[in-house]
Tab-separated table of C-alpha atoms in Angstrom:
chain	number	residue	atom	x	y	z
A	1	MET	CA	-13.473	-15.201	17.408
A	2	LYS	CA	-13.476	-11.394	17.463
A	3	ILE	CA	-10.620	-9.434	15.883
A	4	LEU	CA	-10.406	-5.695	16.540
A	5	GLN	CA	-8.600	-3.861	13.745
A	6	ILE	CA	-6.937	-0.422	13.951
A	7	SER	CA	-6.286	1.543	10.752
A	8	PRO	CA	-5.860	5.195	9.697
A	9	THR	CA	-9.137	5.199	7.720
A	10	ASP	CA	-11.853	2.915	6.364
A	11	ASN	CA	-11.280	4.261	2.857
A	12	VAL	CA	-11.313	1.399	0.345
A	13	ILE	CA	-9.195	3.393	-2.151
A	14	GLY	CA	-5.968	3.502	-0.139
A	15	GLY	CA	-3.623	0.522	-0.419
A	16	ALA	CA	-3.138	-0.315	3.262
A	17	THR	CA	-6.522	1.011	4.389
A	18	GLY	CA	-8.329	-0.700	1.535
A	19	LEU	CA	-6.637	-3.964	2.436
A	20	ALA	CA	-7.771	-3.638	6.063
A	21	MET	CA	-11.339	-3.166	4.856
A	22	ASP	CA	-11.042	-6.186	2.549
A	23	LEU	CA	-9.752	-8.260	5.448
A	24	LYS	CA	-12.664	-7.111	7.612
A	25	SER	CA	-15.153	-8.255	4.978
A	26	CYS	CA	-13.434	-11.613	4.449
A	27	LEU	CA	-13.217	-12.292	8.189
A	28	GLU	CA	-16.917	-11.614	8.533
A	29	ASN	CA	-17.572	-14.029	5.661
A	30	ASN	CA	-15.776	-16.589	7.839
A	31	ASN	CA	-18.053	-15.793	10.816
A	32	ILE	CA	-15.338	-13.803	12.567
A	33	GLN	CA	-16.373	-10.418	13.934
A	34	SER	CA	-14.025	-7.585	13.002
A	35	PRO	CA	-14.944	-4.157	14.388
A	36	MET	CA	-12.523	-1.309	13.728
A	37	PHE	CA	-11.142	1.905	15.164
A	38	VAL	CA	-9.935	4.397	12.563
A	39	GLY	CA	-8.373	7.836	12.509
A	40	LYS	CA	-10.888	9.091	9.943
A	41	LYS	CA	-14.196	7.440	9.108
A	42	PHE	CA	-15.767	7.545	5.638
A	43	SER	CA	-18.267	4.693	5.759
A	44	ASP	CA	-21.577	4.420	7.610
A	45	LEU	CA	-20.765	1.009	9.123
A	46	ILE	CA	-21.802	1.009	12.771
A	47	ASP	CA	-18.977	-1.269	13.927
A	48	ILE	CA	-16.335	1.181	12.721
A	49	LYS	CA	-15.587	3.948	15.205
A	50	GLU	CA	-13.500	7.069	14.743
A	51	ILE	CA	-10.794	7.966	17.233
A	52	PRO	CA	-11.593	11.531	18.360
A	53	LYS	CA	-9.151	14.264	17.443
A	54	ASN	CA	-8.965	18.008	17.058
A	55	ILE	CA	-6.724	20.597	15.466
A	56	PHE	CA	-4.849	20.980	18.762
A	57	ASN	CA	-3.631	17.339	18.679
A	58	LYS	CA	-2.027	17.631	15.286
A	59	ALA	CA	-0.722	21.170	15.875
A	60	VAL	CA	1.121	20.135	19.032
A	61	SER	CA	2.472	17.030	17.315
A	62	PHE	CA	3.696	19.137	14.407
A	63	LEU	CA	5.383	21.750	16.604
A	64	LEU	CA	7.015	19.139	18.841
A	65	ALA	CA	8.048	17.018	15.837
A	66	SER	CA	6.436	13.821	17.098
A	67	ASP	CA	3.638	11.748	15.624
A	68	LEU	CA	3.893	9.304	18.548
A	69	ASP	CA	2.142	11.340	21.237
A	70	TYR	CA	-0.760	13.711	21.947
A	71	PHE	CA	-3.536	11.664	20.327
A	72	GLN	CA	-6.625	10.229	21.999
A	73	SER	CA	-6.285	6.593	20.994
A	74	ASP	CA	-6.479	5.391	24.630
A	75	ILE	CA	-10.245	5.571	24.126
A	76	ILE	CA	-9.892	2.162	22.477
A	77	LEU	CA	-8.971	0.591	25.815
A	78	SER	CA	-12.291	1.431	27.461
A	79	SER	CA	-14.448	0.280	24.544
A	80	LYS	CA	-16.696	-2.774	24.508
A	81	ASP	CA	-15.079	-3.918	21.257
A	82	PHE	CA	-11.650	-3.983	22.904
A	83	TYR	CA	-12.964	-5.787	25.968
A	84	GLU	CA	-14.610	-8.487	23.847
A	85	ALA	CA	-11.804	-8.844	21.291
A	86	ASN	CA	-9.677	-11.973	21.333
A	87	LEU	CA	-6.899	-10.198	19.498
A	88	VAL	CA	-6.028	-6.725	18.189
A	89	HIS	CA	-4.769	-6.351	14.618
A	90	CYS	CA	-2.977	-3.069	13.921
A	91	HIS	CA	-2.248	-1.722	10.458
A	92	ASN	CA	-0.477	1.608	9.835
A	93	LEU	CA	-0.258	3.459	13.145
A	94	HIS	CA	1.091	6.627	11.564
A	95	GLY	CA	-1.181	9.224	10.032
A	96	TRP	CA	-1.569	11.638	12.940
A	97	TYR	CA	-4.225	9.701	14.862
A	98	PHE	CA	-2.575	7.166	17.172
A	99	LYS	CA	-0.477	7.486	20.334
A	100	LEU	CA	2.144	4.758	20.341
A	101	GLU	CA	1.846	4.405	24.115
A	102	THR	CA	-1.620	2.964	23.407
A	103	LEU	CA	0.067	0.096	21.583
A	104	ARG	CA	2.068	-0.721	24.723
A	105	LYS	CA	-1.119	-0.784	26.810
A	106	ILE	CA	-2.928	-2.953	24.261
A	107	ALA	CA	-0.048	-5.445	24.104
A	108	GLN	CA	-0.113	-5.902	27.879
A	109	LEU	CA	-3.774	-6.951	27.741
A	110	LYS	CA	-4.318	-8.654	24.374
A	111	PRO	CA	-2.327	-10.513	21.706
A	112	VAL	CA	-1.285	-8.088	18.960
A	113	VAL	CA	-0.797	-8.661	15.249
A	114	TRP	CA	0.833	-5.680	13.553
A	115	THR	CA	0.992	-5.569	9.750
A	116	LEU	CA	3.776	-3.292	8.519
A	117	HIS	CA	2.629	-1.815	5.219
A	118	ASP	CA	5.767	0.346	5.007
A	119	MET	CA	8.974	1.076	6.971
A	120	TRP	CA	7.604	3.567	9.535
A	121	ALA	CA	7.885	1.178	12.489
A	122	ILE	CA	11.626	0.689	11.887
A	123	THR	CA	12.573	4.312	11.094
A	124	PRO	CA	12.515	7.385	13.333
A	125	HIS	CA	9.520	8.894	11.502
A	126	CYS	CA	9.406	8.197	7.754
A	127	SER	CA	7.374	5.574	5.911
A	128	HIS	CA	10.332	4.865	3.606
A	129	SER	CA	13.939	5.587	4.468
A	130	PHE	CA	15.399	5.682	0.918
A	131	SER	CA	18.563	4.458	2.628
A	132	ASP	CA	20.078	1.336	4.197
A	133	LYS	CA	21.942	3.376	6.830
A	134	GLN	CA	21.085	2.309	10.365
A	135	LYS	CA	21.509	3.617	13.879
A	136	ASP	CA	20.489	1.662	16.979
A	137	GLY	CA	18.342	-0.702	14.925
A	138	PHE	CA	16.491	2.008	12.967
A	139	TYR	CA	16.834	2.819	9.267
A	140	LEU	CA	17.662	6.509	9.054
A	141	CYS	CA	15.385	8.773	7.035
A	142	SER	CA	17.100	10.492	4.127
A	143	ASN	CA	15.593	13.813	5.191
A	144	LYS	CA	13.105	15.116	7.752
A	145	ASN	CA	10.457	15.986	5.148
A	146	ILE	CA	9.747	12.410	4.044
A	147	TYR	CA	6.156	11.520	5.001
A	148	PRO	CA	5.220	11.734	7.764
A	149	GLY	CA	7.639	14.635	8.024
A	150	ILE	CA	8.845	16.389	11.158
A	151	LEU	CA	9.402	20.112	11.723
A	152	TRP	CA	12.814	19.717	13.296
A	153	HIS	CA	15.309	16.914	13.961
A	154	ASN	CA	13.705	15.003	16.813
A	155	GLU	CA	14.898	11.587	15.646
A	156	ARG	CA	16.718	10.763	18.885
A	157	TYR	CA	13.527	11.029	20.942
A	158	LEU	CA	11.408	9.194	18.368
A	159	MET	CA	13.826	6.254	18.227
A	160	LYS	CA	14.084	6.107	22.015
A	161	LYS	CA	10.302	6.099	22.384
A	162	LYS	CA	9.772	3.377	19.803
A	163	ARG	CA	12.579	1.228	21.199
A	164	PHE	CA	11.158	1.396	24.734
A	165	ILE	CA	7.743	0.223	23.541
A	166	TYR	CA	9.149	-2.516	21.321
A	167	GLU	CA	11.595	-3.958	23.841
A	168	ASN	CA	9.062	-4.326	26.633
A	169	ASN	CA	6.209	-5.887	24.682
A	170	LYS	CA	5.444	-8.813	22.419
A	171	PHE	CA	4.073	-8.322	18.922
A	172	ASN	CA	3.328	-10.670	16.060
A	173	ILE	CA	4.740	-8.730	13.127
A	174	VAL	CA	3.371	-9.356	9.624
A	175	VAL	CA	5.172	-8.190	6.506
A	176	PRO	CA	3.681	-8.402	2.976
A	177	SER	CA	7.026	-8.838	1.181
A	178	LEU	CA	10.336	-10.638	1.532
A	179	TRP	CA	11.976	-7.269	0.901
A	180	LEU	CA	10.489	-5.798	4.084
A	181	LYS	CA	10.943	-9.041	6.037
A	182	GLU	CA	14.689	-8.880	5.453
A	183	LYS	CA	14.773	-5.284	6.637
A	184	VAL	CA	12.741	-5.994	9.785
A	185	GLU	CA	14.980	-8.963	10.623
A	186	LYS	CA	17.928	-6.532	10.785
A	187	SER	CA	16.059	-3.869	12.756
A	188	VAL	CA	14.972	-3.006	16.276
A	189	LEU	CA	12.068	-5.441	15.787
A	190	LYS	CA	14.305	-8.403	14.923
A	191	ASP	CA	13.483	-10.299	18.133
A	192	GLN	CA	9.727	-10.201	17.549
A	193	LYS	CA	7.922	-13.012	15.720
A	194	ILE	CA	7.898	-12.046	12.018
A	195	THR	CA	5.511	-13.667	9.515
A	196	LEU	CA	5.297	-13.172	5.760
A	197	ILE	CA	1.722	-12.817	4.490
A	198	ASN	CA	1.488	-11.393	0.985
A	199	ASN	CA	-1.277	-8.943	0.138
A	200	GLY	CA	-4.192	-10.318	-1.853
A	201	VAL	CA	-6.850	-9.013	-4.235
A	202	ASP	CA	-10.447	-9.957	-5.007
A	203	VAL	CA	-10.189	-11.878	-8.275
A	204	ASP	CA	-13.972	-11.881	-8.662
A	205	ILE	CA	-13.804	-8.081	-9.019
A	206	PHE	CA	-10.394	-7.569	-10.596
A	207	LYS	CA	-10.853	-9.470	-13.836
A	208	LYS	CA	-10.346	-8.641	-17.486
A	209	TYR	CA	-13.168	-7.016	-19.467
A	210	ASN	CA	-13.383	-6.911	-23.244
A	211	THR	CA	-10.987	-4.174	-24.323
A	212	LYS	CA	-13.111	-2.829	-27.185
A	213	ASP	CA	-16.205	-2.675	-24.980
A	214	VAL	CA	-14.531	-0.640	-22.234
A	215	ARG	CA	-12.793	1.668	-24.702
A	216	ARG	CA	-16.156	2.346	-26.272
A	217	GLU	CA	-17.627	3.015	-22.815
A	218	PHE	CA	-14.945	5.611	-22.017
A	219	ASN	CA	-14.763	7.058	-25.525
A	220	LEU	CA	-11.206	5.935	-26.189
A	221	PRO	CA	-9.749	5.045	-29.609
A	222	PHE	CA	-9.741	1.401	-30.651
A	223	GLU	CA	-6.685	1.704	-32.896
A	224	LYS	CA	-4.297	3.282	-30.372
A	225	LYS	CA	-1.992	1.520	-27.920
A	226	ILE	CA	-2.818	2.838	-24.456
A	227	VAL	CA	-0.386	3.324	-21.575
A	228	LEU	CA	-2.212	3.534	-18.228
A	229	VAL	CA	-0.858	5.720	-15.414
A	230	MET	CA	-2.153	6.203	-11.846
A	231	SER	CA	-1.750	9.972	-11.609
A	232	PHE	CA	-4.068	10.377	-8.588
A	233	ALA	CA	-1.372	8.983	-6.316
A	234	GLY	CA	1.613	10.532	-8.015
A	235	LYS	CA	1.553	14.218	-8.819
A	236	ASP	CA	1.879	15.458	-5.234
A	237	ASN	CA	3.751	12.482	-3.831
A	238	PRO	CA	7.520	12.349	-4.410
A	239	PHE	CA	7.456	8.591	-3.724
A	240	LYS	CA	5.503	7.979	-6.919
A	241	GLY	CA	8.002	9.320	-9.456
A	242	TRP	CA	5.586	11.484	-11.439
A	243	SER	CA	8.476	13.318	-13.104
A	244	TYR	CA	9.368	10.072	-14.881
A	245	VAL	CA	5.834	9.861	-16.275
A	246	GLU	CA	6.104	13.405	-17.638
A	247	LYS	CA	9.438	12.658	-19.278
A	248	ILE	CA	8.154	9.407	-20.778
A	249	ILE	CA	5.161	11.245	-22.266
A	250	GLU	CA	7.586	13.746	-23.815
A	251	ARG	CA	9.608	10.908	-25.353
A	252	PHE	CA	6.461	9.474	-26.969
A	253	ILE	CA	5.142	12.852	-28.152
A	254	ASN	CA	5.811	12.025	-31.805
A	255	ASN	CA	4.510	8.473	-31.600
A	256	LYS	CA	1.029	8.781	-33.103
A	257	ASP	CA	0.167	5.180	-32.210
A	258	VAL	CA	0.412	5.645	-28.420
A	259	THR	CA	-1.969	7.434	-26.047
A	260	PHE	CA	-1.525	7.903	-22.298
A	261	VAL	CA	-4.555	7.505	-20.019
A	262	CYS	CA	-4.125	8.912	-16.513
A	263	ILE	CA	-6.440	8.061	-13.605
A	264	GLY	CA	-7.011	11.238	-11.620
A	265	ASP	CA	-7.491	14.949	-12.122
A	266	GLY	CA	-5.998	16.767	-15.083
A	267	LEU	CA	-6.634	18.466	-18.391
A	268	ASP	CA	-6.868	16.376	-21.550
A	269	SER	CA	-4.405	17.002	-24.366
A	270	GLU	CA	-3.748	15.440	-27.737
A	271	ARG	CA	-1.579	12.736	-26.168
A	272	VAL	CA	-3.047	12.440	-22.651
A	273	LYS	CA	-6.580	11.558	-21.583
A	274	TYR	CA	-7.710	11.762	-17.949
A	275	LEU	CA	-10.330	9.495	-16.396
A	276	PRO	CA	-11.807	10.280	-12.959
A	277	LEU	CA	-10.655	8.519	-9.815
A	278	THR	CA	-13.344	6.141	-8.601
A	279	ARG	CA	-14.136	4.199	-5.447
A	280	ASP	CA	-15.911	1.600	-7.586
A	281	ARG	CA	-13.539	-1.328	-8.019
A	282	ASN	CA	-15.510	-2.677	-10.945
A	283	VAL	CA	-14.782	0.573	-12.763
A	284	MET	CA	-11.106	0.282	-11.777
A	285	SER	CA	-11.088	-3.179	-13.348
A	286	LYS	CA	-12.407	-1.621	-16.552
A	287	TYR	CA	-9.635	0.987	-16.399
A	288	TYR	CA	-7.044	-1.806	-16.220
A	289	SER	CA	-8.785	-3.663	-19.057
A	290	LEU	CA	-8.767	-0.758	-21.536
A	291	ALA	CA	-4.968	-0.446	-21.577
A	292	ASN	CA	-2.102	-2.273	-23.260
A	293	VAL	CA	0.354	-1.659	-20.433
A	294	LEU	CA	0.544	-0.077	-16.964
A	295	LEU	CA	3.416	2.362	-16.378
A	296	TYR	CA	4.294	2.295	-12.667
A	297	THR	CA	7.068	4.710	-11.681
A	298	SER	CA	6.963	4.503	-7.880
A	299	LEU	CA	10.326	5.100	-6.210
A	300	ALA	CA	9.429	3.472	-2.880
A	301	GLU	CA	7.115	0.513	-2.408
A	302	ASN	CA	6.415	-2.531	-0.296
A	303	PHE	CA	3.996	-4.927	-2.033
A	304	PRO	CA	1.573	-2.609	-3.874
A	305	LEU	CA	-2.020	-3.603	-4.534
A	306	VAL	CA	-2.034	-1.716	-7.851
A	307	ILE	CA	0.457	-4.241	-9.245
A	308	LEU	CA	-1.672	-7.183	-8.062
A	309	GLU	CA	-4.903	-5.636	-9.345
A	310	ALA	CA	-3.446	-4.927	-12.781
A	311	MET	CA	-2.011	-8.429	-13.063
A	312	SER	CA	-5.351	-9.936	-12.013
A	313	CYS	CA	-6.897	-8.050	-14.951
A	314	GLY	CA	-4.226	-9.431	-17.290
A	315	LEU	CA	-2.479	-6.088	-17.790
A	316	PRO	CA	1.299	-6.190	-18.467
A	317	ILE	CA	3.300	-3.795	-16.285
A	318	VAL	CA	6.448	-1.730	-16.659
A	319	SER	CA	7.832	-0.782	-13.251
A	320	PHE	CA	11.026	0.108	-11.484
A	321	ASP	CA	12.519	-2.838	-9.595
A	322	VAL	CA	11.796	-1.475	-6.132
A	323	GLY	CA	10.637	-2.922	-2.805
A	324	GLY	CA	8.810	-6.221	-3.160
A	325	ILE	CA	7.554	-5.626	-6.706
A	326	GLY	CA	10.119	-8.023	-8.148
A	327	GLU	CA	8.705	-10.821	-5.990
A	328	VAL	CA	5.493	-10.886	-8.030
A	329	LEU	CA	6.410	-9.090	-11.270
A	330	ILE	CA	8.847	-11.367	-13.098
A	331	ASP	CA	10.892	-9.547	-15.707
A	332	ARG	CA	9.771	-10.330	-19.277
A	333	VAL	CA	7.377	-13.018	-17.983
A	334	ASN	CA	4.461	-10.887	-16.796
A	335	GLY	CA	5.948	-7.456	-17.330
A	336	TYR	CA	9.208	-5.532	-17.437
A	337	LEU	CA	11.351	-4.563	-14.436
A	338	ALA	CA	13.303	-1.415	-15.258
A	339	ASP	CA	16.540	-0.423	-13.577
A	340	TYR	CA	15.852	1.880	-10.652
A	341	LYS	CA	15.446	5.520	-11.710
A	342	SER	CA	16.476	4.722	-15.287
A	343	LEU	CA	14.312	6.719	-17.687
A	344	SER	CA	15.820	4.984	-20.721
A	345	ASP	CA	15.056	1.543	-19.300
A	346	LEU	CA	11.453	2.583	-18.598
A	347	GLU	CA	11.192	3.545	-22.259
A	348	ASN	CA	12.795	0.241	-23.247
A	349	GLY	CA	10.204	-1.569	-21.161
A	350	LEU	CA	7.276	0.211	-22.773
A	351	MET	CA	8.620	-0.495	-26.250
A	352	PHE	CA	9.195	-4.135	-25.287
A	353	ILE	CA	5.534	-4.553	-24.260
A	354	LEU	CA	3.942	-2.377	-26.950
A	355	ASN	CA	5.823	-4.105	-29.791
A	356	MET	CA	5.438	-7.630	-28.461
A	357	PRO	CA	4.032	-10.265	-30.882
A	358	LEU	CA	0.432	-11.154	-30.108
A	359	MET	CA	1.124	-14.783	-29.215
A	360	ARG	CA	3.792	-13.835	-26.678
A	361	LEU	CA	1.585	-11.056	-25.302
A	362	ASP	CA	-1.275	-13.509	-24.746
A	363	LYS	CA	1.101	-15.761	-22.821
A	364	MET	CA	2.179	-12.813	-20.655
A	365	VAL	CA	-1.467	-11.938	-19.929
A	366	ASN	CA	-2.202	-15.539	-18.944
A	367	ASN	CA	0.913	-15.695	-16.755
A	368	SER	CA	-0.225	-12.608	-14.854
A	369	GLU	CA	-3.728	-13.892	-14.241
A	370	GLU	CA	-2.518	-17.351	-13.202
A	371	VAL	CA	0.053	-16.175	-10.659
A	372	ILE	CA	-2.522	-13.980	-8.907
A	373	ARG	CA	-5.089	-16.773	-8.707
A	374	GLU	CA	-2.513	-19.247	-7.438
A	375	LYS	CA	-0.797	-17.086	-4.808
A	376	TYR	CA	-2.301	-13.639	-4.230
A	377	THR	CA	-6.064	-13.809	-3.738
A	378	LEU	CA	-7.942	-12.278	-0.837
A	379	GLN	CA	-9.043	-15.742	0.221
A	380	ILE	CA	-5.455	-17.008	0.444
A	381	MET	CA	-4.380	-13.921	2.385
A	382	THR	CA	-7.344	-14.108	4.775
A	383	GLN	CA	-6.799	-17.779	5.558
A	384	LYS	CA	-3.161	-17.080	6.413
A	385	TYR	CA	-4.268	-14.334	8.805
A	386	ILE	CA	-6.852	-16.634	10.407
A	387	ASP	CA	-4.166	-19.298	10.882
A	388	LEU	CA	-1.914	-16.673	12.466
A	389	TYR	CA	-4.684	-15.476	14.791
A	390	LYS	CA	-5.296	-19.033	15.963
A	391	SER	CA	-1.603	-19.633	16.596
A	392	CYS	CA	-1.384	-16.408	18.615
A	393	LEU	CA	-4.380	-17.401	20.735
A	394	ASN	CA	-3.051	-20.919	21.314
């Protein structure tokens, strides 16, 4: 079997792109070839090819308020990898690299599996709508600046274009969460085959290290309680709710027992320590292992890998109840689900975890590790995809 994947990048750091790369590796471990076409290539793997682009492509798309046209993704159709592929597996097709008309052409020649890592496919242009309002089967974007934003209101054309391609082709849609599955079942894609396959993580990499050892390695205090924050994805992204992190830090300013550790760029202060972003997942596992709790303030999510990775490392989590997070993070069992956009409930959650008796905390850590190993490993996810591929081909 040969599965051709299409993804914005081959960057292992990004959630959706990292998952595509993990799937590629796992498929190959199962003797299934998985070449890729990407919008931007970072690796030196010879079976990953970059879709050509230039400044003109993106400039025209920006001016005409459409990320559906003007890209050179038709090059995929004339490639040897496409010719030899049994099936094409698409991931995010937004990111200013893919012409949606190419998807129509692919679907007329090969079976297509399309994993929706966000809502873009069922909105005019945005990856999250922040609204349940619908028009003609599409969830309406709250404003035109939500990523990927548009210069002017071209929603009517974008919806018409997507609808035409969807209604005249067959896709096997995969969603990582029940939350998104329910939305897709009420959308323009409702008549397509829709399969739930949860994201998975590599439990051989994401595992708990000795807390004292990793704190010593990163020169962090043994006696403090540490709140971990992923600042690299948050400061410039309104989806990630960085303002809530800043306000939480202010509320703990007089608590001498608590230190915040942020992954990403920033200047250290008395209360906040920054550790560099890394592509090394073993180092990320150490980051998870040095903390007492992960503070996750995202305002829009599907089924985030950060949550699964942290749980696999036994780290309790405080998060807003958003997207599919509540499907894996059970309130007060392996973390704390705060009311959406409630700063006071975030604070309540942190205090609940930080002041938890040791015996109950150990049980929470074990619950987190067990649920990942039982339901959300890369191996489980990959086997479900292989089963889906086989059913599509049969």
